[in-house]
Amino acid sequence: MPTLEIRVADVNARIGTVVLLALLVRGLAATLRAEAAAGVPAPGPHAGRLREAHLLAAAHRRHGRLSRVVDSLVDSVAAG
């Protein structure tokens, strides 16, 4: 079975957050695996979007709005 490596910058002491992250990653992996099996091409990273997401995350993290940035990025990637 292929390996999917997820790197988390900080360790979270709340078990609920850890479980949520594990469930999200597992769901993402299952979805991508099913799409690959169905012949759907894998999404490719867009350098401009990645750079913008990195800058936004860095800017918004200081103000506690990181979740909105992540939601926006997920919506953008899902839209193609």
JSON list of N, CA and C in Angstrom, two decimals:
[
{"chain": "A", "resi": 1, "resn": "MET", "atom": "N", "xyz": [0.84, -1.17, 0.00]},
{"chain": "A", "resi": 1, "resn": "MET", "atom": "CA", "xyz": [0.00, 0.00, 0.00]},
{"chain": "A", "resi": 1, "resn": "MET", "atom": "C", "xyz": [0.89, 1.24, 0.00]},
{"chain": "A", "resi": 2, "resn": "PRO", "atom": "N", "xyz": [0.55, 2.26, -0.80]},
{"chain": "A", "resi": 2, "resn": "PRO", "atom": "CA", "xyz": [1.35, 3.49, -0.84]},
{"chain": "A", "resi": 2, "resn": "PRO", "atom": "C", "xyz": [1.33, 4.22, 0.50]},
{"chain": "A", "resi": 3, "resn": "THR", "atom": "N", "xyz": [2.33, 5.05, 0.70]},
{"chain": "A", "resi": 3, "resn": "THR", "atom": "CA", "xyz": [2.45, 5.81, 1.94]},
{"chain": "A", "resi": 3, "resn": "THR", "atom": "C", "xyz": [2.01, 7.25, 1.70]},
{"chain": "A", "resi": 4, "resn": "LEU", "atom": "N", "xyz": [1.26, 7.79, 2.64]},
{"chain": "A", "resi": 4, "resn": "LEU", "atom": "CA", "xyz": [0.87, 9.19, 2.62]},
{"chain": "A", "resi": 4, "resn": "LEU", "atom": "C", "xyz": [1.45, 9.82, 3.87]},
{"chain": "A", "resi": 5, "resn": "GLU", "atom": "N", "xyz": [2.35, 10.77, 3.68]},
{"chain": "A", "resi": 5, "resn": "GLU", "atom": "CA", "xyz": [3.00, 11.40, 4.83]},
{"chain": "A", "resi": 5, "resn": "GLU", "atom": "C", "xyz": [2.36, 12.75, 5.09]},
{"chain": "A", "resi": 6, "resn": "ILE", "atom": "N", "xyz": [1.92, 12.96, 6.31]},
{"chain": "A", "resi": 6, "resn": "ILE", "atom": "CA", "xyz": [1.33, 14.22, 6.73]},
{"chain": "A", "resi": 6, "resn": "ILE", "atom": "C", "xyz": [2.23, 14.80, 7.81]},
{"chain": "A", "resi": 7, "resn": "ARG", "atom": "N", "xyz": [2.68, 16.01, 7.61]},
{"chain": "A", "resi": 7, "resn": "ARG", "atom": "CA", "xyz": [3.52, 16.67, 8.61]},
{"chain": "A", "resi": 7, "resn": "ARG", "atom": "C", "xyz": [2.71, 17.74, 9.31]},
{"chain": "A", "resi": 8, "resn": "VAL", "atom": "N", "xyz": [2.73, 17.68, 10.62]},
{"chain": "A", "resi": 8, "resn": "VAL", "atom": "CA", "xyz": [2.02, 18.65, 11.44]},
{"chain": "A", "resi": 8, "resn": "VAL", "atom": "C", "xyz": [3.06, 19.48, 12.17]},
{"chain": "A", "resi": 9, "resn": "ALA", "atom": "N", "xyz": [2.93, 20.79, 12.06]},
{"chain": "A", "resi": 9, "resn": "ALA", "atom": "CA", "xyz": [3.96, 21.68, 12.61]},
{"chain": "A", "resi": 9, "resn": "ALA", "atom": "C", "xyz": [4.02, 21.64, 14.13]},
{"chain": "A", "resi": 10, "resn": "ASP", "atom": "N", "xyz": [2.89, 21.58, 14.78]},
{"chain": "A", "resi": 10, "resn": "ASP", "atom": "CA", "xyz": [2.86, 21.61, 16.24]},
{"chain": "A", "resi": 10, "resn": "ASP", "atom": "C", "xyz": [2.07, 20.43, 16.77]},
{"chain": "A", "resi": 11, "resn": "VAL", "atom": "N", "xyz": [2.46, 19.97, 17.93]},
{"chain": "A", "resi": 11, "resn": "VAL", "atom": "CA", "xyz": [1.72, 18.90, 18.59]},
{"chain": "A", "resi": 11, "resn": "VAL", "atom": "C", "xyz": [0.59, 19.53, 19.38]},
{"chain": "A", "resi": 12, "resn": "ASN", "atom": "N", "xyz": [-0.59, 18.95, 19.24]},
{"chain": "A", "resi": 12, "resn": "ASN", "atom": "CA", "xyz": [-1.75, 19.50, 19.95]},
{"chain": "A", "resi": 12, "resn": "ASN", "atom": "C", "xyz": [-2.07, 18.62, 21.15]},
{"chain": "A", "resi": 13, "resn": "ALA", "atom": "N", "xyz": [-2.29, 19.23, 22.29]},
{"chain": "A", "resi": 13, "resn": "ALA", "atom": "CA", "xyz": [-2.55, 18.48, 23.51]},
{"chain": "A", "resi": 13, "resn": "ALA", "atom": "C", "xyz": [-4.02, 18.08, 23.65]},
{"chain": "A", "resi": 14, "resn": "ARG", "atom": "N", "xyz": [-4.89, 18.63, 22.83]},
{"chain": "A", "resi": 14, "resn": "ARG", "atom": "CA", "xyz": [-6.31, 18.28, 22.91]},
{"chain": "A", "resi": 14, "resn": "ARG", "atom": "C", "xyz": [-6.59, 17.04, 22.09]},
{"chain": "A", "resi": 15, "resn": "ILE", "atom": "N", "xyz": [-7.08, 16.02, 22.71]},
{"chain": "A", "resi": 15, "resn": "ILE", "atom": "CA", "xyz": [-7.33, 14.75, 22.02]},
{"chain": "A", "resi": 15, "resn": "ILE", "atom": "C", "xyz": [-8.36, 14.92, 20.91]},
{"chain": "A", "resi": 16, "resn": "GLY", "atom": "N", "xyz": [-9.35, 15.78, 21.13]},
{"chain": "A", "resi": 16, "resn": "GLY", "atom": "CA", "xyz": [-10.37, 16.00, 20.10]},
{"chain": "A", "resi": 16, "resn": "GLY", "atom": "C", "xyz": [-9.77, 16.55, 18.81]},
{"chain": "A", "resi": 17, "resn": "THR", "atom": "N", "xyz": [-8.81, 17.45, 18.94]},
{"chain": "A", "resi": 17, "resn": "THR", "atom": "CA", "xyz": [-8.16, 18.02, 17.76]},
{"chain": "A", "resi": 17, "resn": "THR", "atom": "C", "xyz": [-7.32, 16.97, 17.04]},
{"chain": "A", "resi": 18, "resn": "VAL", "atom": "N", "xyz": [-6.62, 16.15, 17.80]},
{"chain": "A", "resi": 18, "resn": "VAL", "atom": "CA", "xyz": [-5.80, 15.09, 17.23]},
{"chain": "A", "resi": 18, "resn": "VAL", "atom": "C", "xyz": [-6.68, 14.09, 16.47]},
{"chain": "A", "resi": 19, "resn": "VAL", "atom": "N", "xyz": [-7.80, 13.70, 17.08]},
{"chain": "A", "resi": 19, "resn": "VAL", "atom": "CA", "xyz": [-8.72, 12.75, 16.43]},
{"chain": "A", "resi": 19, "resn": "VAL", "atom": "C", "xyz": [-9.31, 13.37, 15.17]},
{"chain": "A", "resi": 20, "resn": "LEU", "atom": "N", "xyz": [-9.69, 14.65, 15.24]},
{"chain": "A", "resi": 20, "resn": "LEU", "atom": "CA", "xyz": [-10.25, 15.33, 14.07]},
{"chain": "A", "resi": 20, "resn": "LEU", "atom": "C", "xyz": [-9.25, 15.34, 12.92]},
{"chain": "A", "resi": 21, "resn": "LEU", "atom": "N", "xyz": [-8.00, 15.68, 13.21]},
{"chain": "A", "resi": 21, "resn": "LEU", "atom": "CA", "xyz": [-6.98, 15.69, 12.17]},
{"chain": "A", "resi": 21, "resn": "LEU", "atom": "C", "xyz": [-6.81, 14.30, 11.56]},
{"chain": "A", "resi": 22, "resn": "ALA", "atom": "N", "xyz": [-6.77, 13.28, 12.40]},
{"chain": "A", "resi": 22, "resn": "ALA", "atom": "CA", "xyz": [-6.62, 11.91, 11.91]},
{"chain": "A", "resi": 22, "resn": "ALA", "atom": "C", "xyz": [-7.79, 11.52, 11.00]},
{"chain": "A", "resi": 23, "resn": "LEU", "atom": "N", "xyz": [-9.00, 11.90, 11.39]},
{"chain": "A", "resi": 23, "resn": "LEU", "atom": "CA", "xyz": [-10.18, 11.57, 10.58]},
{"chain": "A", "resi": 23, "resn": "LEU", "atom": "C", "xyz": [-10.17, 12.32, 9.25]},
{"chain": "A", "resi": 24, "resn": "LEU", "atom": "N", "xyz": [-9.79, 13.59, 9.27]},
{"chain": "A", "resi": 24, "resn": "LEU", "atom": "CA", "xyz": [-9.72, 14.37, 8.04]},
{"chain": "A", "resi": 24, "resn": "LEU", "atom": "C", "xyz": [-8.69, 13.79, 7.07]},
{"chain": "A", "resi": 25, "resn": "VAL", "atom": "N", "xyz": [-7.53, 13.43, 7.60]},
{"chain": "A", "resi": 25, "resn": "VAL", "atom": "CA", "xyz": [-6.47, 12.86, 6.75]},
{"chain": "A", "resi": 25, "resn": "VAL", "atom": "C", "xyz": [-6.91, 11.51, 6.20]},
{"chain": "A", "resi": 26, "resn": "ARG", "atom": "N", "xyz": [-7.52, 10.70, 7.04]},
{"chain": "A", "resi": 26, "resn": "ARG", "atom": "CA", "xyz": [-7.99, 9.38, 6.57]},
{"chain": "A", "resi": 26, "resn": "ARG", "atom": "C", "xyz": [-9.05, 9.53, 5.49]},
{"chain": "A", "resi": 27, "resn": "GLY", "atom": "N", "xyz": [-9.99, 10.47, 5.69]},
{"chain": "A", "resi": 27, "resn": "GLY", "atom": "CA", "xyz": [-11.02, 10.71, 4.69]},
{"chain": "A", "resi": 27, "resn": "GLY", "atom": "C", "xyz": [-10.44, 11.22, 3.38]},
{"chain": "A", "resi": 28, "resn": "LEU", "atom": "N", "xyz": [-9.47, 12.13, 3.47]},
{"chain": "A", "resi": 28, "resn": "LEU", "atom": "CA", "xyz": [-8.82, 12.63, 2.27]},
{"chain": "A", "resi": 28, "resn": "LEU", "atom": "C", "xyz": [-8.09, 11.51, 1.53]},
{"chain": "A", "resi": 29, "resn": "ALA", "atom": "N", "xyz": [-7.37, 10.69, 2.27]},
{"chain": "A", "resi": 29, "resn": "ALA", "atom": "CA", "xyz": [-6.64, 9.58, 1.66]},
{"chain": "A", "resi": 29, "resn": "ALA", "atom": "C", "xyz": [-7.60, 8.59, 0.99]},
{"chain": "A", "resi": 30, "resn": "ALA", "atom": "N", "xyz": [-8.70, 8.27, 1.65]},
{"chain": "A", "resi": 30, "resn": "ALA", "atom": "CA", "xyz": [-9.68, 7.34, 1.08]},
{"chain": "A", "resi": 30, "resn": "ALA", "atom": "C", "xyz": [-10.29, 7.91, -0.20]},
{"chain": "A", "resi": 31, "resn": "THR", "atom": "N", "xyz": [-10.59, 9.20, -0.18]},
{"chain": "A", "resi": 31, "resn": "THR", "atom": "CA", "xyz": [-11.17, 9.85, -1.36]},
{"chain": "A", "resi": 31, "resn": "THR", "atom": "C", "xyz": [-10.19, 9.84, -2.53]},
{"chain": "A", "resi": 32, "resn": "LEU", "atom": "N", "xyz": [-8.95, 10.22, -2.26]},
{"chain": "A", "resi": 32, "resn": "LEU", "atom": "CA", "xyz": [-7.95, 10.24, -3.32]},
{"chain": "A", "resi": 32, "resn": "LEU", "atom": "C", "xyz": [-7.65, 8.85, -3.86]},
{"chain": "A", "resi": 33, "resn": "ARG", "atom": "N", "xyz": [-7.65, 7.87, -2.99]},
{"chain": "A", "resi": 33, "resn": "ARG", "atom": "CA", "xyz": [-7.41, 6.50, -3.44]},
{"chain": "A", "resi": 33, "resn": "ARG", "atom": "C", "xyz": [-8.54, 6.00, -4.33]},
{"chain": "A", "resi": 34, "resn": "ALA", "atom": "N", "xyz": [-9.78, 6.29, -3.95]},
{"chain": "A", "resi": 34, "resn": "ALA", "atom": "CA", "xyz": [-10.93, 5.89, -4.75]},
{"chain": "A", "resi": 34, "resn": "ALA", "atom": "C", "xyz": [-10.92, 6.59, -6.11]},
{"chain": "A", "resi": 35, "resn": "GLU", "atom": "N", "xyz": [-10.57, 7.87, -6.12]},
{"chain": "A", "resi": 35, "resn": "GLU", "atom": "CA", "xyz": [-10.50, 8.60, -7.38]},
{"chain": "A", "resi": 35, "resn": "GLU", "atom": "C", "xyz": [-9.39, 8.04, -8.27]},
{"chain": "A", "resi": 36, "resn": "ALA", "atom": "N", "xyz": [-8.26, 7.70, -7.68]},
{"chain": "A", "resi": 36, "resn": "ALA", "atom": "CA", "xyz": [-7.15, 7.12, -8.46]},
{"chain": "A", "resi": 36, "resn": "ALA", "atom": "C", "xyz": [-7.57, 5.78, -9.06]},
{"chain": "A", "resi": 37, "resn": "ALA", "atom": "N", "xyz": [-8.27, 4.98, -8.27]},
{"chain": "A", "resi": 37, "resn": "ALA", "atom": "CA", "xyz": [-8.74, 3.68, -8.77]},
{"chain": "A", "resi": 37, "resn": "ALA", "atom": "C", "xyz": [-9.74, 3.84, -9.90]},
{"chain": "A", "resi": 38, "resn": "ALA", "atom": "N", "xyz": [-10.50, 4.95, -9.89]},
{"chain": "A", "resi": 38, "resn": "ALA", "atom": "CA", "xyz": [-11.50, 5.21, -10.93]},
{"chain": "A", "resi": 38, "resn": "ALA", "atom": "C", "xyz": [-10.89, 5.90, -12.15]},
{"chain": "A", "resi": 39, "resn": "GLY", "atom": "N", "xyz": [-9.57, 6.16, -12.10]},
{"chain": "A", "resi": 39, "resn": "GLY", "atom": "CA", "xyz": [-8.90, 6.77, -13.23]},
{"chain": "A", "resi": 39, "resn": "GLY", "atom": "C", "xyz": [-8.95, 8.28, -13.28]},
{"chain": "A", "resi": 40, "resn": "VAL", "atom": "N", "xyz": [-9.41, 8.90, -12.19]},
{"chain": "A", "resi": 40, "resn": "VAL", "atom": "CA", "xyz": [-9.43, 10.36, -12.13]},
{"chain": "A", "resi": 40, "resn": "VAL", "atom": "C", "xyz": [-8.00, 10.86, -11.96]},
{"chain": "A", "resi": 41, "resn": "PRO", "atom": "N", "xyz": [-7.56, 11.80, -12.81]},
{"chain": "A", "resi": 41, "resn": "PRO", "atom": "CA", "xyz": [-6.18, 12.29, -12.66]},
{"chain": "A", "resi": 41, "resn": "PRO", "atom": "C", "xyz": [-5.97, 12.98, -11.32]},
{"chain": "A", "resi": 42, "resn": "ALA", "atom": "N", "xyz": [-4.79, 12.80, -10.78]},
{"chain": "A", "resi": 42, "resn": "ALA", "atom": "CA", "xyz": [-4.46, 13.43, -9.50]},
{"chain": "A", "resi": 42, "resn": "ALA", "atom": "C", "xyz": [-4.34, 14.93, -9.68]},
{"chain": "A", "resi": 43, "resn": "PRO", "atom": "N", "xyz": [-4.81, 15.69, -8.68]},
{"chain": "A", "resi": 43, "resn": "PRO", "atom": "CA", "xyz": [-4.65, 17.15, -8.79]},
{"chain": "A", "resi": 43, "resn": "PRO", "atom": "C", "xyz": [-3.18, 17.52, -8.65]},
{"chain": "A", "resi": 44, "resn": "GLY", "atom": "N", "xyz": [-2.76, 18.44, -9.46]},
{"chain": "A", "resi": 44, "resn": "GLY", "atom": "CA", "xyz": [-1.37, 18.91, -9.39]},
{"chain": "A", "resi": 44, "resn": "GLY", "atom": "C", "xyz": [-1.30, 20.22, -8.62]},
{"chain": "A", "resi": 45, "resn": "PRO", "atom": "N", "xyz": [-0.25, 20.40, -7.87]},
{"chain": "A", "resi": 45, "resn": "PRO", "atom": "CA", "xyz": [-0.12, 21.66, -7.13]},
{"chain": "A", "resi": 45, "resn": "PRO", "atom": "C", "xyz": [0.13, 22.82, -8.09]},
{"chain": "A", "resi": 46, "resn": "HIS", "atom": "N", "xyz": [-0.48, 23.91, -7.83]},
{"chain": "A", "resi": 46, "resn": "HIS", "atom": "CA", "xyz": [-0.29, 25.13, -8.60]},
{"chain": "A", "resi": 46, "resn": "HIS", "atom": "C", "xyz": [0.62, 26.03, -7.77]},
{"chain": "A", "resi": 47, "resn": "ALA", "atom": "N", "xyz": [1.80, 26.31, -8.28]},
{"chain": "A", "resi": 47, "resn": "ALA", "atom": "CA", "xyz": [2.81, 27.03, -7.50]},
{"chain": "A", "resi": 47, "resn": "ALA", "atom": "C", "xyz": [2.30, 28.36, -6.97]},
{"chain": "A", "resi": 48, "resn": "GLY", "atom": "N", "xyz": [1.56, 29.09, -7.78]},
{"chain": "A", "resi": 48, "resn": "GLY", "atom": "CA", "xyz": [1.03, 30.38, -7.35]},
{"chain": "A", "resi": 48, "resn": "GLY", "atom": "C", "xyz": [0.05, 30.25, -6.19]},
{"chain": "A", "resi": 49, "resn": "ARG", "atom": "N", "xyz": [-0.82, 29.25, -6.28]},
{"chain": "A", "resi": 49, "resn": "ARG", "atom": "CA", "xyz": [-1.79, 29.03, -5.19]},
{"chain": "A", "resi": 49, "resn": "ARG", "atom": "C", "xyz": [-1.10, 28.59, -3.91]},
{"chain": "A", "resi": 50, "resn": "LEU", "atom": "N", "xyz": [-0.11, 27.74, -4.04]},
{"chain": "A", "resi": 50, "resn": "LEU", "atom": "CA", "xyz": [0.62, 27.29, -2.85]},
{"chain": "A", "resi": 50, "resn": "LEU", "atom": "C", "xyz": [1.34, 28.46, -2.18]},
{"chain": "A", "resi": 51, "resn": "ARG", "atom": "N", "xyz": [1.97, 29.30, -2.99]},
{"chain": "A", "resi": 51, "resn": "ARG", "atom": "CA", "xyz": [2.68, 30.45, -2.44]},
{"chain": "A", "resi": 51, "resn": "ARG", "atom": "C", "xyz": [1.69, 31.41, -1.76]},
{"chain": "A", "resi": 52, "resn": "GLU", "atom": "N", "xyz": [0.56, 31.66, -2.41]},
{"chain": "A", "resi": 52, "resn": "GLU", "atom": "CA", "xyz": [-0.46, 32.54, -1.84]},
{"chain": "A", "resi": 52, "resn": "GLU", "atom": "C", "xyz": [-1.01, 31.96, -0.54]},
{"chain": "A", "resi": 53, "resn": "ALA", "atom": "N", "xyz": [-1.29, 30.67, -0.53]},
{"chain": "A", "resi": 53, "resn": "ALA", "atom": "CA", "xyz": [-1.82, 30.03, 0.67]},
{"chain": "A", "resi": 53, "resn": "ALA", "atom": "C", "xyz": [-0.82, 30.12, 1.82]},
{"chain": "A", "resi": 54, "resn": "HIS", "atom": "N", "xyz": [0.45, 29.94, 1.50]},
{"chain": "A", "resi": 54, "resn": "HIS", "atom": "CA", "xyz": [1.49, 30.03, 2.54]},
{"chain": "A", "resi": 54, "resn": "HIS", "atom": "C", "xyz": [1.55, 31.44, 3.13]},
{"chain": "A", "resi": 55, "resn": "LEU", "atom": "N", "xyz": [1.52, 32.44, 2.26]},
{"chain": "A", "resi": 55, "resn": "LEU", "atom": "CA", "xyz": [1.57, 33.82, 2.73]},
{"chain": "A", "resi": 55, "resn": "LEU", "atom": "C", "xyz": [0.32, 34.18, 3.54]},
{"chain": "A", "resi": 56, "resn": "LEU", "atom": "N", "xyz": [-0.85, 33.75, 3.05]},
{"chain": "A", "resi": 56, "resn": "LEU", "atom": "CA", "xyz": [-2.09, 34.02, 3.78]},
{"chain": "A", "resi": 56, "resn": "LEU", "atom": "C", "xyz": [-2.10, 33.34, 5.14]},
{"chain": "A", "resi": 57, "resn": "ALA", "atom": "N", "xyz": [-1.66, 32.08, 5.17]},
{"chain": "A", "resi": 57, "resn": "ALA", "atom": "CA", "xyz": [-1.65, 31.36, 6.44]},
{"chain": "A", "resi": 57, "resn": "ALA", "atom": "C", "xyz": [-0.72, 32.04, 7.44]},
{"chain": "A", "resi": 58, "resn": "ALA", "atom": "N", "xyz": [0.44, 32.49, 6.96]},
{"chain": "A", "resi": 58, "resn": "ALA", "atom": "CA", "xyz": [1.37, 33.16, 7.85]},
{"chain": "A", "resi": 58, "resn": "ALA", "atom": "C", "xyz": [0.80, 34.48, 8.35]},
{"chain": "A", "resi": 59, "resn": "ALA", "atom": "N", "xyz": [0.14, 35.21, 7.48]},
{"chain": "A", "resi": 59, "resn": "ALA", "atom": "CA", "xyz": [-0.42, 36.51, 7.87]},
{"chain": "A", "resi": 59, "resn": "ALA", "atom": "C", "xyz": [-1.61, 36.35, 8.82]},
{"chain": "A", "resi": 60, "resn": "HIS", "atom": "N", "xyz": [-2.48, 35.39, 8.52]},
{"chain": "A", "resi": 60, "resn": "HIS", "atom": "CA", "xyz": [-3.70, 35.25, 9.30]},
{"chain": "A", "resi": 60, "resn": "HIS", "atom": "C", "xyz": [-3.50, 34.48, 10.59]},
{"chain": "A", "resi": 61, "resn": "ARG", "atom": "N", "xyz": [-2.48, 33.70, 10.68]},
{"chain": "A", "resi": 61, "resn": "ARG", "atom": "CA", "xyz": [-2.25, 32.93, 11.90]},
{"chain": "A", "resi": 61, "resn": "ARG", "atom": "C", "xyz": [-2.03, 33.88, 13.08]},
{"chain": "A", "resi": 62, "resn": "ARG", "atom": "N", "xyz": [-1.40, 34.98, 12.80]},
{"chain": "A", "resi": 62, "resn": "ARG", "atom": "CA", "xyz": [-1.14, 35.95, 13.87]},
{"chain": "A", "resi": 62, "resn": "ARG", "atom": "C", "xyz": [-2.42, 36.52, 14.45]},
{"chain": "A", "resi": 63, "resn": "HIS", "atom": "N", "xyz": [-3.50, 36.46, 13.68]},
{"chain": "A", "resi": 63, "resn": "HIS", "atom": "CA", "xyz": [-4.76, 37.06, 14.11]},
{"chain": "A", "resi": 63, "resn": "HIS", "atom": "C", "xyz": [-5.83, 36.01, 14.43]},
{"chain": "A", "resi": 64, "resn": "GLY", "atom": "N", "xyz": [-5.46, 34.75, 14.49]},
{"chain": "A", "resi": 64, "resn": "GLY", "atom": "CA", "xyz": [-6.40, 33.70, 14.85]},
{"chain": "A", "resi": 64, "resn": "GLY", "atom": "C", "xyz": [-7.41, 33.36, 13.78]},
{"chain": "A", "resi": 65, "resn": "ARG", "atom": "N", "xyz": [-7.12, 33.66, 12.53]},
{"chain": "A", "resi": 65, "resn": "ARG", "atom": "CA", "xyz": [-8.06, 33.39, 11.45]},
{"chain": "A", "resi": 65, "resn": "ARG", "atom": "C", "xyz": [-7.58, 32.28, 10.53]},
{"chain": "A", "resi": 66, "resn": "LEU", "atom": "N", "xyz": [-6.72, 31.43, 11.03]},
{"chain": "A", "resi": 66, "resn": "LEU", "atom": "CA", "xyz": [-6.14, 30.38, 10.20]},
{"chain": "A", "resi": 66, "resn": "LEU", "atom": "C", "xyz": [-7.21, 29.44, 9.64]},
{"chain": "A", "resi": 67, "resn": "SER", "atom": "N", "xyz": [-8.25, 29.16, 10.42]},
{"chain": "A", "resi": 67, "resn": "SER", "atom": "CA", "xyz": [-9.28, 28.22, 9.95]},
{"chain": "A", "resi": 67, "resn": "SER", "atom": "C", "xyz": [-9.97, 28.75, 8.70]},
{"chain": "A", "resi": 68, "resn": "ARG", "atom": "N", "xyz": [-10.20, 30.06, 8.60]},
{"chain": "A", "resi": 68, "resn": "ARG", "atom": "CA", "xyz": [-10.83, 30.61, 7.40]},
{"chain": "A", "resi": 68, "resn": "ARG", "atom": "C", "xyz": [-9.92, 30.48, 6.19]},
{"chain": "A", "resi": 69, "resn": "VAL", "atom": "N", "xyz": [-8.63, 30.64, 6.39]},
{"chain": "A", "resi": 69, "resn": "VAL", "atom": "CA", "xyz": [-7.68, 30.49, 5.30]},
{"chain": "A", "resi": 69, "resn": "VAL", "atom": "C", "xyz": [-7.67, 29.05, 4.81]},
{"chain": "A", "resi": 70, "resn": "VAL", "atom": "N", "xyz": [-7.66, 28.11, 5.74]},
{"chain": "A", "resi": 70, "resn": "VAL", "atom": "CA", "xyz": [-7.67, 26.70, 5.37]},
{"chain": "A", "resi": 70, "resn": "VAL", "atom": "C", "xyz": [-8.95, 26.37, 4.62]},
{"chain": "A", "resi": 71, "resn": "ASP", "atom": "N", "xyz": [-10.11, 26.84, 5.12]},
{"chain": "A", "resi": 71, "resn": "ASP", "atom": "CA", "xyz": [-11.37, 26.60, 4.44]},
{"chain": "A", "resi": 71, "resn": "ASP", "atom": "C", "xyz": [-11.33, 27.15, 3.01]},
{"chain": "A", "resi": 72, "resn": "SER", "atom": "N", "xyz": [-10.80, 28.36, 2.84]},
{"chain": "A", "resi": 72, "resn": "SER", "atom": "CA", "xyz": [-10.70, 28.98, 1.53]},
{"chain": "A", "resi": 72, "resn": "SER", "atom": "C", "xyz": [-9.81, 28.16, 0.60]},
{"chain": "A", "resi": 73, "resn": "LEU", "atom": "N", "xyz": [-8.68, 27.68, 1.13]},
{"chain": "A", "resi": 73, "resn": "LEU", "atom": "CA", "xyz": [-7.77, 26.87, 0.33]},
{"chain": "A", "resi": 73, "resn": "LEU", "atom": "C", "xyz": [-8.43, 25.56, -0.08]},
{"chain": "A", "resi": 74, "resn": "VAL", "atom": "N", "xyz": [-9.11, 24.91, 0.85]},
{"chain": "A", "resi": 74, "resn": "VAL", "atom": "CA", "xyz": [-9.80, 23.64, 0.54]},
{"chain": "A", "resi": 74, "resn": "VAL", "atom": "C", "xyz": [-10.85, 23.87, -0.54]},
{"chain": "A", "resi": 75, "resn": "ASP", "atom": "N", "xyz": [-11.63, 24.95, -0.42]},
{"chain": "A", "resi": 75, "resn": "ASP", "atom": "CA", "xyz": [-12.64, 25.27, -1.43]},
{"chain": "A", "resi": 75, "resn": "ASP", "atom": "C", "xyz": [-12.00, 25.51, -2.80]},
{"chain": "A", "resi": 76, "resn": "SER", "atom": "N", "xyz": [-10.86, 26.21, -2.79]},
{"chain": "A", "resi": 76, "resn": "SER", "atom": "CA", "xyz": [-10.17, 26.51, -4.03]},
{"chain": "A", "resi": 76, "resn": "SER", "atom": "C", "xyz": [-9.65, 25.24, -4.70]},
{"chain": "A", "resi": 77, "resn": "VAL", "atom": "N", "xyz": [-9.07, 24.35, -3.93]},
{"chain": "A", "resi": 77, "resn": "VAL", "atom": "CA", "xyz": [-8.55, 23.09, -4.48]},
{"chain": "A", "resi": 77, "resn": "VAL", "atom": "C", "xyz": [-9.70, 22.21, -4.96]},
{"chain": "A", "resi": 78, "resn": "ALA", "atom": "N", "xyz": [-10.79, 22.16, -4.21]},
{"chain": "A", "resi": 78, "resn": "ALA", "atom": "CA", "xyz": [-11.95, 21.34, -4.58]},
{"chain": "A", "resi": 78, "resn": "ALA", "atom": "C", "xyz": [-12.57, 21.84, -5.88]},
{"chain": "A", "resi": 79, "resn": "ALA", "atom": "N", "xyz": [-12.54, 23.14, -6.10]},
{"chain": "A", "resi": 79, "resn": "ALA", "atom": "CA", "xyz": [-13.13, 23.71, -7.31]},
{"chain": "A", "resi": 79, "resn": "ALA", "atom": "C", "xyz": [-12.29, 23.43, -8.55]},
{"chain": "A", "resi": 80, "resn": "GLY", "atom": "N", "xyz": [-11.02, 23.08, -8.32]},
{"chain": "A", "resi": 80, "resn": "GLY", "atom": "CA", "xyz": [-10.14, 22.75, -9.45]},
{"chain": "A", "resi": 80, "resn": "GLY", "atom": "C", "xyz": [-9.42, 23.93, -9.89]}
]
